[in-house]
Amino acid sequence: MNDIDLTVSIAGVTLKNPIVTASGTVGNGWEISRYYDLSELGAVCVKSITLNPREGNRPPRIAETPSGILNSVGLQNKGLDFFLKNDLNNLRKFDTKIIANISGGTIEENCEIAGRLGNEVDLIELNVSCPNVKQGGIAFGTNPAMVKEITQRVKDKCKVPLIVKLSPNVTDITETAKAARQGGADALSLINTLIGMKIDVNTAKPVLANNIGGLSGPAIRPIAVRMVWQVACCTDLPIIGMGGIISGEDAAEFIIAGATAVAVGSANIVNPAAGLEIKNQLTDYLKRKGIQSVSKLRGTVKIN
Amino acid sequence: MKNICKIIKKTQLCKEVFDFEVEFSHRPLPGQFIHVLCGDGVFLRRPISICDYNEGILRFSFAVRGEGTKRLANHNEGDMLDILGPLGRGFDTGKSGEGTAVVVGGGIGIFPLYFLSKRIKTEAILGFRTKDAVIMEDDFKSVCSAVHIATDDGSYGFHGLVTDVLQGRLEKADVTSVYACGPMPMMKEIKRITEDMGIFCQLSLEQRMGCGIGACSVCVCKSKGEYKKVCQNGPVFNAREVDFDE
C-alpha cells in the first residue's frame, strides 16, 4: 500500500490522502473514532458551527428516499465556544487535518466565527448552502453577488485557507463558483444537498417535520459529478468533491472529474467505518490501474 | 461494533411480526438496540430493539411496516445480516426499588421488555389491538410473576388500554418502578400516571434514525427543554425527563 502516493494539497495544506468527512455526517469525530483511527483520514470536517448553540429542527429529521437520505437537522450544534473548548482538543489527538465548517446566520456572524477560530484549525469551510435554515445558509449561496460578498468579508478574517461550500440548488453552479473565486476563496467544496420533499401518501403529510430537507446519497451522485466537472473546467481552485460517495471507485470518479479531494457523507450514516474502507478501496483502484499517485488521476476525464 | 451475523432461527409470531435469532458475540443490556442493514434497495439501517440474549444468540422481533422491514423479513435461516450494535443506553435496573417492578408494553413495544423481565422480577401489562395480534404471552408468563393482557377491542383479556390496567394495578401501592415501551400517547399517559404517584419510570423511545451511534443528530427527542439523541442518550429515558409537549 505504501508505494501509492495518496497525498494531495488543498490551498497549501497537505492532506495525507484525499478522503475527508462531509460536514454533519460524523458529528465532531467522537463517535466514529471508536470504529477506526481518524488519523487514517486526510481531514475531518466537523459539523456546522454557529456562534451560539442551535437546537435544530423538530423531528422527524430524516427520511429514506430511493438511494438517498432526506434530512432536516437544522444545524443543531453547541456553538463556537463549546467547539473550541471541547471538540477541538479531542480532534487534535489525531494525525489528520481539521476543517471547521462554519454556518453563521449573517455575514457578521460568519466573520466573527472565522476570526475567533484563527489558526486553531487547518482550513475553514464556509457553508453558504444549508437548505435547512431560513436565515443565512442557502439564502447566501444561490446568489453570485452575495457569494462574492460573503466570501470576501469572511476571507478577510480568516487566518487559514478558506473553502466555500457551494449549493447545487442553482441554475448554473459555475456562476457561484466564479463568484467565490472572485471573492478570494482558496478552495471550493461541492455539492451540498439538493432540496427535496417526501410525502406520506397515507396521511398526505410530509415525512420531515420541516416539510422539506436536503437530499444526499447515491441518488445525487451523477449531479455532483457533473457539477464538479463543470466547476473544474471554469476555475483553477482545488475542489473537494462530494455527493453520494460510497466506494473507492465513486471517489475515483470525482477525482477523474476534477476534484483534488473527496468527502464521504451519507455513507458514514450507514457504515461508521466508511471513510477508512473507501480510502482502502481507492488505494486498490489506483494499484489496479497502475497509477502511482492520486494526483495523477485528477481531471483525467476523457470528454467525448 | 459492526457484525456479520448468521440467522439461525426465523419464526413468524403473527401476521406481519417476525422473530429472528442470530449469532452475536457482544453481550447487550436490556433496552439496548441493534442497527440492521435490511438488504438491497434499502439505504439506511433500521433500529430494532433487542428482545433477548442468551449465550451468543441474540433475538430480535419486528413488524413489517415499510420497505426496510419488508426486505428484512425476506431473509431466511442461514442468511447473513450486517448488524451494528449493541447500541444506546438501556434500562436502569438499579433504581427499581424494594417493591414490584411493572413493565408496560404496547404492540411491538413489548420486545425490549421481555429481555428486561428476564433480569429483574416483574409483572407485565401488555396491550394489543386484537386477539390475533397477541404475541409472546407465554414468553412473558415464563419470566414474570403475573401477566395482564389488554386488547383495544376486548377480544382477549381486559377490554381497554394498558394504562387503565396500570392505573388499577398501582392502587395496591406495592409498585416502585415502571418500565414502558409503546406508542407515544401510551407513554405520555404513563409518564403522567407515574409522575402523579411519584413512581420511578423509564420509557424506551423511538424516532426515525440515521447513524445510530450519536454522530448525525437526526433521531432527537425533547428532554428537559433540549433535543437529545435517542440513539445515544437513549433509547431509554427517565420518564420525568421526557417532554411530550410537541
Coordinates of C-alpha atoms in Angstrom, one line a residue, chain B residues 95 176-178 187-188 190-203 205 222-225 228 236-245:
Chain B
K95 CA -33.5 2.1 40.7
T176 CA -42.0 1.1 42.9
S177 CA -40.9 1.1 39.3
V178 CA -42.5 1.1 35.8
M187 CA -46.1 6.6 27.0
K188 CA -47.3 10.1 27.6
I190 CA -47.7 6.5 31.7
K191 CA -45.4 9.4 32.4
R192 CA -48.4 11.4 33.8
I193 CA -49.6 8.5 35.9
T194 CA -46.2 7.6 37.4
E195 CA -45.3 11.2 38.0
D196 CA -48.5 11.9 39.8
M197 CA -47.8 8.9 42.1
G198 CA -44.1 9.5 42.4
I199 CA -43.1 6.2 41.0
F200 CA -39.7 5.7 39.2
C201 CA -40.4 5.2 35.5
Q202 CA -38.3 4.7 32.3
L203 CA -39.5 4.9 28.7
L205 CA -38.4 5.9 22.8
K222 CA -37.1 16.8 23.6
S223 CA -35.8 16.2 27.1
K224 CA -35.7 18.9 29.7
G225 CA -36.1 21.6 27.0
K228 CA -31.3 14.7 23.0
V236 CA -34.3 4.6 27.4
F237 CA -35.0 7.8 29.2
N238 CA -36.3 8.6 32.6
A239 CA -39.9 9.5 32.1
R240 CA -39.8 12.7 34.0
E241 CA -37.0 14.0 31.7
V242 CA -39.1 13.5 28.5
D243 CA -41.0 16.4 27.2
F244 CA -44.1 15.3 25.3
D245 CA -45.4 18.8 24.6

